[in-house]
Coordinates of C-alpha atoms in Angstrom, one line a residue:
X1 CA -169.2 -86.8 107.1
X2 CA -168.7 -90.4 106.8
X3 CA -172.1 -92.3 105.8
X4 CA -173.0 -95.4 107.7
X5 CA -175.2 -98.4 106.5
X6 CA -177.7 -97.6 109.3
X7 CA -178.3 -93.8 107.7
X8 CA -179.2 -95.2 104.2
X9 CA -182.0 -97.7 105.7
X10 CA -185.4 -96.5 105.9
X11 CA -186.8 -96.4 109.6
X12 CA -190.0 -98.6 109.8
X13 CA -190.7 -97.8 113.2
X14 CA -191.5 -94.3 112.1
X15 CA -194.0 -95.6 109.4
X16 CA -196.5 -95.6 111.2
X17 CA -197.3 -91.8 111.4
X18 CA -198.0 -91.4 108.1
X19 CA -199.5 -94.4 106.1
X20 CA -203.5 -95.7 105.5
X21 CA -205.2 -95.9 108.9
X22 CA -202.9 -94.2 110.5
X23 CA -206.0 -93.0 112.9
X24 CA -205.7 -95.9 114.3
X25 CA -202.5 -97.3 114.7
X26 CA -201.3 -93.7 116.0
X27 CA -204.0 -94.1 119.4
X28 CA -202.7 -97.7 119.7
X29 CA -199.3 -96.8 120.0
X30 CA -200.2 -93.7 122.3
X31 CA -201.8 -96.5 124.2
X32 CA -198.7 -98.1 124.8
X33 CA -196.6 -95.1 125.5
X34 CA -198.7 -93.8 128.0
X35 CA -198.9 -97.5 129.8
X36 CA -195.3 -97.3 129.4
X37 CA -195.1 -94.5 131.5
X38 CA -196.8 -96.3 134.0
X39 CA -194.4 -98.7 134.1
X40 CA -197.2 -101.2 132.5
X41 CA -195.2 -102.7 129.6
X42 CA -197.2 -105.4 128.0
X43 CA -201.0 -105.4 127.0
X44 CA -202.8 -108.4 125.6
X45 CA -205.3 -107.5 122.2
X46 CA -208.3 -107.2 124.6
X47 CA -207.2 -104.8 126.5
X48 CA -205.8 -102.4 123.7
X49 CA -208.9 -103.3 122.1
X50 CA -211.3 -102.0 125.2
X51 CA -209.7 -98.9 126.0
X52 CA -210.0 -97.8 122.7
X53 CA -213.7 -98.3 122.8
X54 CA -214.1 -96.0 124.9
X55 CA -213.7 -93.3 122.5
X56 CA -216.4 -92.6 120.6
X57 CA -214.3 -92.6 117.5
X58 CA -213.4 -96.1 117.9
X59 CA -217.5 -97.0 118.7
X60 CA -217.8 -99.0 115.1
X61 CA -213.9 -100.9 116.1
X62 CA -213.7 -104.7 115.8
X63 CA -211.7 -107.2 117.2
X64 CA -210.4 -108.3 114.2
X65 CA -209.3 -104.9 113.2
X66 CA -207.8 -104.7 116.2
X67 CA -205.7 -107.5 115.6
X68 CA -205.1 -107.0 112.1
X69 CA -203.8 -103.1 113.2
X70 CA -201.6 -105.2 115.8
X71 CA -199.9 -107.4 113.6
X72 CA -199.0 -104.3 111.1
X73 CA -197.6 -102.8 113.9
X74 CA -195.4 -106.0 114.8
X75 CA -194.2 -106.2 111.1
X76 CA -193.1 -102.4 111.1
X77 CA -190.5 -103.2 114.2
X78 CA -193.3 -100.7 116.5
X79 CA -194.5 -104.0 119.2
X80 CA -192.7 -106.4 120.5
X81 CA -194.8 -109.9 120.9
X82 CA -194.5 -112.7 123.2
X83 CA -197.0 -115.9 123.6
X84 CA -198.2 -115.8 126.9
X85 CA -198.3 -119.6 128.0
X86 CA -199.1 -119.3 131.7
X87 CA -202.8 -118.3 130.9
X88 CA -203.3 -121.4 128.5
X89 CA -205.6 -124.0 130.1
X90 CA -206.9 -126.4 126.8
X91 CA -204.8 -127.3 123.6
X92 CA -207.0 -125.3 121.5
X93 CA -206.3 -122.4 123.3
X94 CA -202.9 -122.5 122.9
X95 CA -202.9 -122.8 119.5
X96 CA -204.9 -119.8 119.0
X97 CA -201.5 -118.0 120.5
X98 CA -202.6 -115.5 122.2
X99 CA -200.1 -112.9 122.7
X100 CA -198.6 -109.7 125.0
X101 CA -197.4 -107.1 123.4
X102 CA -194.9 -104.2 124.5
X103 CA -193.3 -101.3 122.8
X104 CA -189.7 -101.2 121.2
X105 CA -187.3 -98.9 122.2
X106 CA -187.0 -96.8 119.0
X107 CA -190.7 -96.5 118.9
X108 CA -190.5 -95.0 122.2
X109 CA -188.2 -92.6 121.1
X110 CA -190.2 -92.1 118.0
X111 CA -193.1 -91.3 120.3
X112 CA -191.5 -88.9 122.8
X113 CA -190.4 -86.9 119.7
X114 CA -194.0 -86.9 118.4
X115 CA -195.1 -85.4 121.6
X116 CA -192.0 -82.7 121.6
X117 CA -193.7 -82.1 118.2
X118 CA -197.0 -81.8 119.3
X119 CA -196.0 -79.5 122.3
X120 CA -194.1 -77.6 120.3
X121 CA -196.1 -73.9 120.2
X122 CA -196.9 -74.8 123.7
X123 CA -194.0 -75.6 125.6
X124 CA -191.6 -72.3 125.0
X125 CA -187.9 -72.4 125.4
X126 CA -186.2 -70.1 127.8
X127 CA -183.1 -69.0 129.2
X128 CA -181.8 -70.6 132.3
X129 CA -178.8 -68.8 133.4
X130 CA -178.5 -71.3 136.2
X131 CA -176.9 -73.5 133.7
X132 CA -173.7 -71.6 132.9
X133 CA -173.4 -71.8 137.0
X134 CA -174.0 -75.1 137.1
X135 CA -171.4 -75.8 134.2
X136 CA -168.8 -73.5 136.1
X137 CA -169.1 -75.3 139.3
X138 CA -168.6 -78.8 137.6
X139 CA -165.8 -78.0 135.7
X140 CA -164.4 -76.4 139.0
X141 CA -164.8 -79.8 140.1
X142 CA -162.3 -81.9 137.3
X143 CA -159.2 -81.9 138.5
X144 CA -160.8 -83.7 142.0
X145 CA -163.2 -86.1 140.0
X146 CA -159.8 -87.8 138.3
X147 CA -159.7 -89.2 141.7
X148 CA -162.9 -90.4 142.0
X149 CA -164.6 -94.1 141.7
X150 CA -166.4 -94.6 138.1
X151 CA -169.8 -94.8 139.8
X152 CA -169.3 -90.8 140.2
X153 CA -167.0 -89.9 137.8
X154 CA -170.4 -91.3 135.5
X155 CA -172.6 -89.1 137.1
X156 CA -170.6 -86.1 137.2
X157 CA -170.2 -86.7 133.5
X158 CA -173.7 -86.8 133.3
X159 CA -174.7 -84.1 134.8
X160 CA -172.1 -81.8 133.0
X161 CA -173.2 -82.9 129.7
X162 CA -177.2 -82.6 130.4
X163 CA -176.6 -78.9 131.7
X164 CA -174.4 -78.1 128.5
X165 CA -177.2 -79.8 125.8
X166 CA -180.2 -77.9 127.8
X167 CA -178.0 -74.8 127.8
X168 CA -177.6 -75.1 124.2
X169 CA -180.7 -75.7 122.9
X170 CA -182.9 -73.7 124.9
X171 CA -180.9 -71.0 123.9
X172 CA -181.2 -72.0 120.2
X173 CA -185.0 -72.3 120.3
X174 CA -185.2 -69.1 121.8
X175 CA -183.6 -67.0 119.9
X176 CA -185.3 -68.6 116.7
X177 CA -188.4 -67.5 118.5
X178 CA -187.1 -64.0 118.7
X179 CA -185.9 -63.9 115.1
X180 CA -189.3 -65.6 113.4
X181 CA -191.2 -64.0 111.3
X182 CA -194.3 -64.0 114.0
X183 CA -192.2 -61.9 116.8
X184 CA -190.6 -59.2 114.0
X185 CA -194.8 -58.6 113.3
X186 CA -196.1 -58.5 117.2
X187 CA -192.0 -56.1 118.1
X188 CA -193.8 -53.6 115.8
X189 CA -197.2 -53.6 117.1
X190 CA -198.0 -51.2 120.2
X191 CA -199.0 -54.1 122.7
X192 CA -195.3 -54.8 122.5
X193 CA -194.0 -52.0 124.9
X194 CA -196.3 -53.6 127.4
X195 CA -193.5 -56.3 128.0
X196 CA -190.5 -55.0 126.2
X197 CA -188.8 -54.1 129.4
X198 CA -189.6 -57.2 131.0
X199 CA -188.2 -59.2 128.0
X200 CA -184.8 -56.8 127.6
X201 CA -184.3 -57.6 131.7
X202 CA -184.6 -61.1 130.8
X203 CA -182.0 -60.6 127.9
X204 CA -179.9 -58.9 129.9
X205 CA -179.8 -61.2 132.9
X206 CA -178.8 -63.8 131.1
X207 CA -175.8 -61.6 129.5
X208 CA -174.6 -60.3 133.0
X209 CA -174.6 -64.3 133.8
X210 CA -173.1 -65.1 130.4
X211 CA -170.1 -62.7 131.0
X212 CA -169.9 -63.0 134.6
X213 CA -169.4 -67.6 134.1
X214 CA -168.0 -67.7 130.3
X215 CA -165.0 -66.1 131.3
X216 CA -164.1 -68.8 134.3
X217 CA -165.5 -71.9 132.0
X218 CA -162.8 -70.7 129.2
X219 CA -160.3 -71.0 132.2
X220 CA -161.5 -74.6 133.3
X221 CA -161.4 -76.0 129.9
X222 CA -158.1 -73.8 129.1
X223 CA -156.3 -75.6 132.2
X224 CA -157.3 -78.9 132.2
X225 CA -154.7 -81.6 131.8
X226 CA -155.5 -83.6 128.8
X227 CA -154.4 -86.6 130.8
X228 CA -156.9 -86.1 133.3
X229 CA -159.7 -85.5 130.8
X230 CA -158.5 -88.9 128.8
X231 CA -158.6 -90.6 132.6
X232 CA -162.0 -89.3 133.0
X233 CA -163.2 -90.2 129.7
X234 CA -162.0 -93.5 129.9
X235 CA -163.8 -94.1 133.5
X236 CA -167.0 -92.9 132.2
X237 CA -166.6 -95.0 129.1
X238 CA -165.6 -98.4 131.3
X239 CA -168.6 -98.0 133.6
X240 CA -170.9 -97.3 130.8
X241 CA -170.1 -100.5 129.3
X242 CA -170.3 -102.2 132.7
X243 CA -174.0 -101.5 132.7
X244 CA -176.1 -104.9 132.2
X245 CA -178.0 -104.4 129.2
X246 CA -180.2 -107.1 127.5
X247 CA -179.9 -107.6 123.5
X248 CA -177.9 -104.7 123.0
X249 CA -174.4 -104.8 121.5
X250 CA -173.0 -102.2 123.0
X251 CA -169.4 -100.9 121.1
X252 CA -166.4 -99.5 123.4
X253 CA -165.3 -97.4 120.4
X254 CA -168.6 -95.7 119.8
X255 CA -168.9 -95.1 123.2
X256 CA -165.7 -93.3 123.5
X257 CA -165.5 -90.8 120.7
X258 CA -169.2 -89.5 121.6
X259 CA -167.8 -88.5 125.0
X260 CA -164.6 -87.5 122.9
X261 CA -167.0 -85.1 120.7
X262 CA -168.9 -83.7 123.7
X263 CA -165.9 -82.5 125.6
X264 CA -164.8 -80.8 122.2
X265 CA -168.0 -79.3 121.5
X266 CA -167.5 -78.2 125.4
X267 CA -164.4 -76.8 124.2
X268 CA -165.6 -75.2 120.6
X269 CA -168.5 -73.4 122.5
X270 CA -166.8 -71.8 125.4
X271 CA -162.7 -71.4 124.0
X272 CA -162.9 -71.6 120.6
X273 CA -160.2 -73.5 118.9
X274 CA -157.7 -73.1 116.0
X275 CA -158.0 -69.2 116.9
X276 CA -161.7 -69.3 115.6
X277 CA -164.3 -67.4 118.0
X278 CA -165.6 -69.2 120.3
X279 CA -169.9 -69.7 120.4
X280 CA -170.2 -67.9 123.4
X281 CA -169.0 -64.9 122.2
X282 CA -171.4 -65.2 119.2
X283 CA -174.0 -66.0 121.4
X284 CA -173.4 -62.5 123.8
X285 CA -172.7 -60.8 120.0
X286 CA -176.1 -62.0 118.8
X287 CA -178.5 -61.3 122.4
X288 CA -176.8 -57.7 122.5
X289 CA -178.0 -57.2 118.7
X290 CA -181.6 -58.7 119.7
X291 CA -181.7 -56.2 122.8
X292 CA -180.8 -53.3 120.4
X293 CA -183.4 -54.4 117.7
X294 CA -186.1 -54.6 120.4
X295 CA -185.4 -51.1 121.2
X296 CA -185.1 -49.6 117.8
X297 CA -188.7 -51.2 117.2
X298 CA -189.8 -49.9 120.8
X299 CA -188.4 -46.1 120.3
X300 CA -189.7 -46.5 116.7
X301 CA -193.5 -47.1 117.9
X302 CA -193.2 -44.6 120.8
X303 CA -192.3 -42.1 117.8
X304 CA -195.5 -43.1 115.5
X305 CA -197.2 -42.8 118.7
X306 CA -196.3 -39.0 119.5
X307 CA -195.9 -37.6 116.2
X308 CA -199.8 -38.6 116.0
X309 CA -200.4 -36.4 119.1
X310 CA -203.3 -33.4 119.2
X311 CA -200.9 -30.2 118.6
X312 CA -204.4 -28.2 118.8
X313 CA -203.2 -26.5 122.2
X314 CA -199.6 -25.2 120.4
X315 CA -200.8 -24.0 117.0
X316 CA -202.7 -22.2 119.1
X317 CA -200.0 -20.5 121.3
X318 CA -197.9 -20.0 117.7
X319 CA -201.5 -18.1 116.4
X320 CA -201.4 -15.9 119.4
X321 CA -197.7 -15.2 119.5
X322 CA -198.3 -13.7 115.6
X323 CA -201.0 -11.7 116.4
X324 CA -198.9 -9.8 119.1
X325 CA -196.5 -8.8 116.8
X326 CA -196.1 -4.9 116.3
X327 CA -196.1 -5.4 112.5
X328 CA -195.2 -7.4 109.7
X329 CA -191.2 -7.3 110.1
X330 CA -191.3 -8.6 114.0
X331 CA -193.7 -11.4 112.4
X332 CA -191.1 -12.0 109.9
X333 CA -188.4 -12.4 112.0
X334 CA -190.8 -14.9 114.9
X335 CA -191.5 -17.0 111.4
X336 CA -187.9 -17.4 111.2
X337 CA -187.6 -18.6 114.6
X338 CA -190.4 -21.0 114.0
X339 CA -190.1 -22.4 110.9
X340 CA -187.1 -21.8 109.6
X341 CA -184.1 -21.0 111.5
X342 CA -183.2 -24.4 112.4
X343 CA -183.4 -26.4 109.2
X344 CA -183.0 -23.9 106.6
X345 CA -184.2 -24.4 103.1
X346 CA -181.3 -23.6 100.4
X347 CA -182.2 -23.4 96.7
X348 CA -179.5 -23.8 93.9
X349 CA -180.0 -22.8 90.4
X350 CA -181.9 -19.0 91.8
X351 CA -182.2 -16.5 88.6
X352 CA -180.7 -13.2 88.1
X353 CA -182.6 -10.6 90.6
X354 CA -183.7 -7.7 89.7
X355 CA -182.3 -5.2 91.5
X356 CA -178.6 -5.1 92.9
X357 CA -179.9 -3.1 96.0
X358 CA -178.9 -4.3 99.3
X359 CA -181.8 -2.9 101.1
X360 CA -184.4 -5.0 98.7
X361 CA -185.3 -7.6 101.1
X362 CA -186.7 -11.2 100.1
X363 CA -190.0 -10.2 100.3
X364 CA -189.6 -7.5 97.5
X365 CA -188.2 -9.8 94.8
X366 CA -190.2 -11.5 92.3
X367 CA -190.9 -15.2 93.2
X368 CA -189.1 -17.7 91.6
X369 CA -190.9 -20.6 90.6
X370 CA -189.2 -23.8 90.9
X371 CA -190.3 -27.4 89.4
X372 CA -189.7 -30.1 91.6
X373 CA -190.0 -33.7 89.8
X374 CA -190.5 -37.1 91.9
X375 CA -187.6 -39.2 92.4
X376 CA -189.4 -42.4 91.2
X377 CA -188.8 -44.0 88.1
X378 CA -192.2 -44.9 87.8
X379 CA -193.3 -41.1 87.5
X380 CA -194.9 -39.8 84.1
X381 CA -195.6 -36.3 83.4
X382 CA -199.3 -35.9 82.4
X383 CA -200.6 -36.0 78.9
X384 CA -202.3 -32.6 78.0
X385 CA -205.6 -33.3 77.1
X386 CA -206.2 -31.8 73.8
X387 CA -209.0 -31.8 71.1
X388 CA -209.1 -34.0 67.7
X389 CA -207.7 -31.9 65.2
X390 CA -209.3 -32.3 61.4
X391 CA -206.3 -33.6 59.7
X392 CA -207.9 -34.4 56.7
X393 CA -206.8 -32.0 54.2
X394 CA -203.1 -33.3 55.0
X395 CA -203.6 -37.0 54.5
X396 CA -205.1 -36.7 51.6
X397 CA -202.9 -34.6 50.0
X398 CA -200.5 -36.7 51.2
X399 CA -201.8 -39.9 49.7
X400 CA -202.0 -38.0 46.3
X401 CA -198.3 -37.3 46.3
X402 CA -197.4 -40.5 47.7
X403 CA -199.3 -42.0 45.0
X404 CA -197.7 -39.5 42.0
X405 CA -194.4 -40.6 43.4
X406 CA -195.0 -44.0 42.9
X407 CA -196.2 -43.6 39.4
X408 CA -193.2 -42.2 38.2
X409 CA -190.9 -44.9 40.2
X410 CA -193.1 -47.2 38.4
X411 CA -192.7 -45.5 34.8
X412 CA -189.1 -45.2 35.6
X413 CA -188.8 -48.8 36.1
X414 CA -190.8 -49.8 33.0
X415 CA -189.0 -47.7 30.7
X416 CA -185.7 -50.3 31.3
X417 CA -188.4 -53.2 29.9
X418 CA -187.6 -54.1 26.5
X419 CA -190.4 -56.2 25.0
X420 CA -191.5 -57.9 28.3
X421 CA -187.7 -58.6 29.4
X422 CA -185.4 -57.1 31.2
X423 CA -181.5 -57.6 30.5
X424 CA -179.0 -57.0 32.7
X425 CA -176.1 -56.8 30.4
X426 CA -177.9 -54.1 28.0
X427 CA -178.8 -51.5 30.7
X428 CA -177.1 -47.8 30.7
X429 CA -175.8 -46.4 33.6
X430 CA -179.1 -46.1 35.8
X431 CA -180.1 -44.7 39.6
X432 CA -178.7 -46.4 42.5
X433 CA -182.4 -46.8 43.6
X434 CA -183.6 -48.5 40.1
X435 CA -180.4 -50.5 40.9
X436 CA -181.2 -51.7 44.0
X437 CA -184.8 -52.5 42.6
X438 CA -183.8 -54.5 39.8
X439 CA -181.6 -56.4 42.2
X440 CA -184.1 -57.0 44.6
X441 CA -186.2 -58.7 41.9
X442 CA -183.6 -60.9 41.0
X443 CA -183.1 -62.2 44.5
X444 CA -186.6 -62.9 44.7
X445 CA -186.4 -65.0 41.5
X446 CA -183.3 -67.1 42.3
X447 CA -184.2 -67.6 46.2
X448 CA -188.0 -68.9 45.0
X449 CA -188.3 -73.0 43.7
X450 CA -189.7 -72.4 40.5
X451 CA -187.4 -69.1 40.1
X452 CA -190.5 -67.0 39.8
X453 CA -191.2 -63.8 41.6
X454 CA -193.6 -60.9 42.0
X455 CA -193.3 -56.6 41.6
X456 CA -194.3 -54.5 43.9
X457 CA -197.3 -53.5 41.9
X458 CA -198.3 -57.6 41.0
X459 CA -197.1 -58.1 38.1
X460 CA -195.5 -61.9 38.0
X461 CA -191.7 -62.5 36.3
X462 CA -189.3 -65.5 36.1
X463 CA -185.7 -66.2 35.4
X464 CA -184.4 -66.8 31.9
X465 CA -181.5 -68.1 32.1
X466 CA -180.2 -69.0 35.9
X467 CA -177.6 -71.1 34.5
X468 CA -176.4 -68.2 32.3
X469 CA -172.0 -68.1 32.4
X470 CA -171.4 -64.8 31.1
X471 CA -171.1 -62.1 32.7
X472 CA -171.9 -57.9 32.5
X473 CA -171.0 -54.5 34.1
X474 CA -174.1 -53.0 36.0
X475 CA -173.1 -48.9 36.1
X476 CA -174.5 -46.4 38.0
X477 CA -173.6 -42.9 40.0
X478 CA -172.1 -45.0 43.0
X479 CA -170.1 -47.4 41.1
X480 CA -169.9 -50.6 39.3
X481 CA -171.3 -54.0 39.8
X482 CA -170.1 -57.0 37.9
X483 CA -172.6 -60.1 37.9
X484 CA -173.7 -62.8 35.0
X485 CA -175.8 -61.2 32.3
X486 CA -179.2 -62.7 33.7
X487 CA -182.3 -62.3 31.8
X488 CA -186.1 -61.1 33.9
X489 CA -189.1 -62.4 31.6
X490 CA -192.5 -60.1 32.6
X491 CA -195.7 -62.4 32.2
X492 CA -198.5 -60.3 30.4
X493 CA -198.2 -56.8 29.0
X494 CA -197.9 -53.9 31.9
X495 CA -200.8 -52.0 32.4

């Protein structure tokens, strides 16, 4: 995609829809569209200005808001003013310039797309299968149009390309309509089979249409000489620039390669090209899937709609049919029939029986319970609900040997203290747990600022001698640990 200087700019004709006061310069320029339509394409200030006072929205209006709305409308590019000097009788009147005003042409454009807008959810799209017939017979036509003046070559060009942009967008607008999130709610709603055959008849006329013309278009397009369609292209282009047109540059080159496009979008929709699928095969591909999803969501309602029927009338046959059974085998084998010969019921995993006898029927076995669990992961088996059990007996005799143990850790520990101090290099071979102790003490100490820690049980210790350079063998039953011969001085006596 190449980007021109024209898509960067902003569009200040279109400004005017959404900016301060836009209730009132969007009635002005309605004004002028609908005068325009009239063929009435200037209108002086007074008369804007009385035929919106009319409304009673516009009762508190003023001229000079009138004006002042006017003149914003001139600055955005929206009006186009001219003085009007034939009604000008005195000096002073001239120089009070009073002035017509008319509509541009890409405000009217901008308009007309405001009212597509505004129609939207009232005007519907539809499909006109009169349009492939209409593009068939005109492309029938090409090979005899090469002949033909430009005045009718234009028109025929015309005409071909309006049929193929209508045909084209009413198809896409319907189908969106088909596929919105509004028509999947009302296709599953029972009001739906009211007109679901109507609307699959529509489908499917257009489909008969769409295979019975697509196949000649390809053809057409498939046989034309690409001199002839240059020739024609060329005409067209020649008496489109042979139009009068008044302060329009008009550019032979622009001109061409839009008609250029069209005939290959002609080409892309109905052929294909470079051995891609061609759009209307998509487009019978994707009405046939709509048809089909209409009547999964019809057959589905019909189905909620029966399986909800009164069945009062046949349990009541079924209960009548049981009681005229002779005895209880005959009503075995009828339940079979009824519920269970057609979609039998297998169990894996059965237990051992009881008996090897082949005469022992199902009926004389034990039952055999079986457990079946939800196949959600959100499923929880139910807590049993269960009493408060005293427990106290157990926690305290557990906090009374949880507190002896400690003691003895704690006497264990103390009897490595010599005088308040603890020395690395004059400890016998110990535990691996007092081991782990004393280390864990000393990493407190050297990983604190002030190389102070704190036991377990609070009593407070710092580090001798953290800049000590010898070094000692720390044994115990797991093995040997060199390290320097640090020094742990205990603050107070233990208690």
């Amino acid at each position: 995609m190449q980007i021109q200087e024209t898509l960067r700019k902003p569009m200040m004709e279109a400004k005017y829809l959404n900016v301060d006061n836009t209730d009132r310069y969007r009635p002005i320029i309605r004004l002028f569209y609908l005068n325009y339509e009239k063929l009435k394409y200037w209108m002086y200030q007074e008369d804007v200005y009385e035929e919106l006072r009319e409304d009673p929205y516009f009762r508190t209006y003023t001229p000079e808001q009138c004006q002042q709305d006017l003149t914003a409308l001139v600055g955005w590019g929206n009006l186009v003013t001219i003085q009007d000097t034939r009604r000008v009788s005195t000096i002073e009147e001239f120089r009070n310039k009073k002035f017509r005003y008319q509509l541009s042409e890409a405000t009217v454009e901008v308009e007309r797309m405001v009212i597509r807008v505004e129609n939207l959810f009232i005007e519907s799209s539809s499909l006109e299968p009169t349009l492939l017939e209409r593009i068939r017979i005109s492309l029938g036509r090409l090979s005899a149009m090469a002949r033909e003046p430009q005045e009718k070559i234009y028109v025929w060009w015309n005409d071909l390309n309006n049929d193929f942009i209508r045909l084209n967008q009413n198809y896409q607008d319907y189908m969106r309509e088909l596929n919105s999130v509004r028509a999947e709610e009302m296709m599953k709603t029972r009001e739906f089979l009211v007109f679901k055959d109507r609307l699959i008849e529509y489908l499917r006329s257009f489909v008969k249409s769409l295979q019975s013309n697509a196949s000649a278009i390809e053809q057409y397009l498939r046989a034309a000489d690409t001199g002839e369609v240059a020739g024609i292209l060329e005409q067209a282009t020649q008496y489109e620039l042979s139009i009068p047109r008044i302060d329009v540059e008009v550019d032979r080159e622009l001109i061409y390669e839009k008609m250029r496009g069209r005939w290959e979008s002609l080409l892309e929709w109905f052929a294909g090209v470079d051995g891609r699928e061609s759009e209307a095969a998509r487009v019978f591909d994707t009405t046939n899937e709509i048809i089909r999803k209409i009547t999964r969501y019809a057959a589905r309602i019909s189905e909620m709609s029966n399986s909800g029927a009164n069945r009062r009338e046949e349990y009541r046959k079924i209960a009548v049919m049981f009681s005229q059974c002779r005895d209880i085998h005959e009503a075995h084998r009828l339940a079979a029939v009824v519920f269970g010969i057609e979609r039998p019921l297998h169990l894996k995993g059965i237990g051992s029986r009881q008996t090897d006898s082949i005469n022992s029927g199902v009926f004389d076995e034990e039952p055999y319970v079986v457990t079946v669990m939800p196949r959600v992961r959100s499923y929880k088996e139910k807590a049993q609900r269960t009493g408060i059990v005293d427990r106290s007996k157990e926690k305290e005799a557990l906090r009374l040997e949880t507190i002896r143990r400690i003691g003895e850790e704690r006497r264990l520990l103390a009897s490595y203290i010599k005088e308040n101090r603890l020395e690395f290099a004059a400890l016998p071979e110990i535990e691996p747990g007092v081991r782990d102790v004393f280390l864990t003490w000393l990493s407190k100490a050297l990983e604190s600022r002030g190389l102070w820690g704190k036991t377990e049980d609070g009593r407070k210790y710092y580090l001798e001698n953290p800049e000590v350079t010898e070094r000692c063998v720390v044994r115990a039953a797991d093995g040997e640990l060199e390290m320097p011969a640090y020094r742990i001085r205990f603050e107070g006596a233990e208690e």
